[in-house]
């Protein structure tokens, strides 16, 4: 794809990305006619691929009827229907949805509603939040303060609230000791979380925040068996809430609608985004339990928050259509089936690969982690920017994937994340792994490995 002159402030100020002018299923089409297989759905967004006819039809219908109405005056049919689809199906479970424009906004809303809930529940001293290192919760200041990625936090550290502290992530590949079983590791993490509650004062903690499967910062890291049950028990015992960030791993990505369904727990508050609207519109949501909302309803009567584009009718209509397609076409079955294929193909290609230490993930959410030395789990020198070289090599060969650096500690480490659309065919999954293999070989050759 060819570059062009720009006045858009792009992510890189040195390179201008090529223009995309079309999409077709798992493919993105450049202005010069080149085609890129979107193996990561951007950043785990495009769960239905591109230009899905039923979603486009629903958007056209809504746009011709009502594109926007401010929520200070009106609700809309798509917002009501989408909330009915998402929440309220289980007693005591998540019962209300607050629709925003993306993941960071959903996290901001989650943090603020947790705080407001405790104010109105007569526990104003609860003002601390415990999150985990190597997590990402968004780039706005509240979400960035919650996140535990050293590199992203560093420039803004003076602006980040001290209400957030961070514990060790459930990242077995790097954090589990050689002599530890999974159960020992979970017990150690639970003890650390308990100690953090004690350090802060257990009745000052409002919530624990975590991604059930860690996405961009560490590359598709599920927790060991029992970890989230242990976390839930500690939070319950101390009267703190559990906020789960499923912005990336939710909405079917791991093979169940919510990633937490595979952990045997449920959150009090949840953030979703990306796969909610599949990229057809910018939309995210904060989901909250009936207990939280009933307490606020009986108190001040309103969540003291808000944005201009809350519950945008067109965004809700697009997300509703995406969720209808996932349900009607039984795409979660497909995520499981293609997910097994992706795991198998990645394991065949990279399981014994000299510079791949780990192949991990769930559903259609998989990553490979690259290492200079597998035996000692030593990452490559970050100055080599290996993950960026893999991205460039893959893109040049018509593969869009989502490599990241800082896998180990926010500075060292390289991984490549894959999050193909749920509609990907078996051949397309094979092609993704073939092309990724070629890109990894070529990037490693370029750094003389
Ligand atoms: C787990 C997680 N939380 C929050 C966010 C922030 O979402 P957004 O970029 O839509 O603001 C992301 C984005 O990548 C994410 O992966």
PDB file of N, CA and C and ligand atoms in Angstrom, residues 102-105 107 136-138 211 216 245 247-248 273-274, ligand 1:
ATOM      1  N   UNK A 102     -16.625   3.947  23.901  1.00  0.00           N
ATOM      2  CA  UNK A 102     -15.456   3.084  23.743  1.00  0.00           C
ATOM      3  C   UNK A 102     -15.019   2.504  25.068  1.00  0.00           C
ATOM      4  N   UNK A 103     -13.880   1.827  25.048  1.00  0.00           N
ATOM      5  CA  UNK A 103     -13.415   1.100  26.224  1.00  0.00           C
ATOM      6  C   UNK A 103     -12.971   2.000  27.367  1.00  0.00           C
ATOM      7  N   UNK A 104     -12.196   3.041  27.047  1.00  0.00           N
ATOM      8  CA  UNK A 104     -11.708   3.920  28.119  1.00  0.00           C
ATOM      9  C   UNK A 104     -12.884   4.574  28.841  1.00  0.00           C
ATOM     10  N   UNK A 105     -13.864   5.023  28.079  1.00  0.00           N
ATOM     11  CA  UNK A 105     -15.042   5.645  28.703  1.00  0.00           C
ATOM     12  C   UNK A 105     -15.788   4.642  29.575  1.00  0.00           C
ATOM     13  N   UNK A 107     -14.457   2.199  31.230  1.00  0.00           N
ATOM     14  CA  UNK A 107     -13.670   2.032  32.465  1.00  0.00           C
ATOM     15  C   UNK A 107     -13.839   3.248  33.378  1.00  0.00           C
ATOM     16  N   UNK A 136      -3.957  -3.263  30.857  1.00  0.00           N
ATOM     17  CA  UNK A 136      -4.302  -2.040  30.127  1.00  0.00           C
ATOM     18  C   UNK A 136      -5.793  -1.812  30.285  1.00  0.00           C
ATOM     19  N   UNK A 137      -6.143  -0.614  30.743  1.00  0.00           N
ATOM     20  CA  UNK A 137      -7.563  -0.310  30.908  1.00  0.00           C
ATOM     21  C   UNK A 137      -7.986   0.924  30.126  1.00  0.00           C
ATOM     22  N   UNK A 138      -7.082   1.479  29.301  1.00  0.00           N
ATOM     23  CA  UNK A 138      -7.457   2.624  28.497  1.00  0.00           C
ATOM     24  C   UNK A 138      -6.496   3.777  28.688  1.00  0.00           C
ATOM     25  N   UNK A 211      -8.479  -7.600  33.860  1.00  0.00           N
ATOM     26  CA  UNK A 211      -8.925  -8.195  32.596  1.00  0.00           C
ATOM     27  C   UNK A 211      -8.935  -9.717  32.808  1.00  0.00           C
ATOM     28  N   UNK A 216      -3.706  -6.564  25.272  1.00  0.00           N
ATOM     29  CA  UNK A 216      -2.618  -5.945  24.512  1.00  0.00           C
ATOM     30  C   UNK A 216      -1.288  -5.873  25.252  1.00  0.00           C
ATOM     31  N   UNK A 245     -12.659  -5.952  33.260  1.00  0.00           N
ATOM     32  CA  UNK A 245     -12.478  -5.225  32.011  1.00  0.00           C
ATOM     33  C   UNK A 245     -12.463  -6.240  30.868  1.00  0.00           C
ATOM     34  N   UNK A 247     -13.136  -5.310  27.762  1.00  0.00           N
ATOM     35  CA  UNK A 247     -13.144  -4.482  26.551  1.00  0.00           C
ATOM     36  C   UNK A 247     -12.571  -5.271  25.373  1.00  0.00           C
ATOM     37  N   UNK A 248     -11.469  -5.996  25.633  1.00  0.00           N
ATOM     38  CA  UNK A 248     -10.856  -6.740  24.540  1.00  0.00           C
ATOM     39  C   UNK A 248     -11.277  -8.214  24.517  1.00  0.00           C
ATOM     40  N   UNK A 273     -16.526  -3.296  25.098  1.00  0.00           N
ATOM     41  CA  UNK A 273     -16.443  -2.324  23.984  1.00  0.00           C
ATOM     42  C   UNK A 273     -16.185  -3.102  22.695  1.00  0.00           C
ATOM     43  N   UNK A 274     -15.022  -2.928  22.129  1.00  0.00           N
ATOM     44  CA  UNK A 274     -14.597  -3.548  20.863  1.00  0.00           C
ATOM     45  C   UNK A 274     -15.615  -4.492  20.190  1.00  0.00           C
TER      46      UNK A 274
HETATM   47  C1  LIG B   1      -8.636  -4.327  28.108  1.00  0.00           C
HETATM   48  C2  LIG B   1      -8.829  -2.948  27.543  1.00  0.00           C
HETATM   49  N1  LIG B   1      -9.439  -2.019  28.294  1.00  0.00           N
HETATM   50  C3  LIG B   1      -9.661  -0.770  27.824  1.00  0.00           C
HETATM   51  C4  LIG B   1      -9.255  -0.400  26.562  1.00  0.00           C
HETATM   52  C5  LIG B   1      -9.514   0.991  26.060  1.00  0.00           C
HETATM   53  O1  LIG B   1     -10.454   0.987  25.051  1.00  0.00           O
HETATM   54  P1  LIG B   1     -10.545   2.167  23.999  1.00  0.00           P
HETATM   55  O2  LIG B   1      -9.285   2.139  23.193  1.00  0.00           O
HETATM   56  O3  LIG B   1     -11.780   1.858  23.195  1.00  0.00           O
HETATM   57  O4  LIG B   1     -10.701   3.440  24.764  1.00  0.00           O
HETATM   58  C6  LIG B   1      -8.630  -1.346  25.739  1.00  0.00           C
HETATM   59  C7  LIG B   1      -8.164  -0.983  24.391  1.00  0.00           C
HETATM   60  O5  LIG B   1      -7.361  -1.623  23.775  1.00  0.00           O
HETATM   61  C8  LIG B   1      -8.403  -2.645  26.255  1.00  0.00           C
HETATM   62  O6  LIG B   1      -7.783  -3.581  25.511  1.00  0.00           O
END
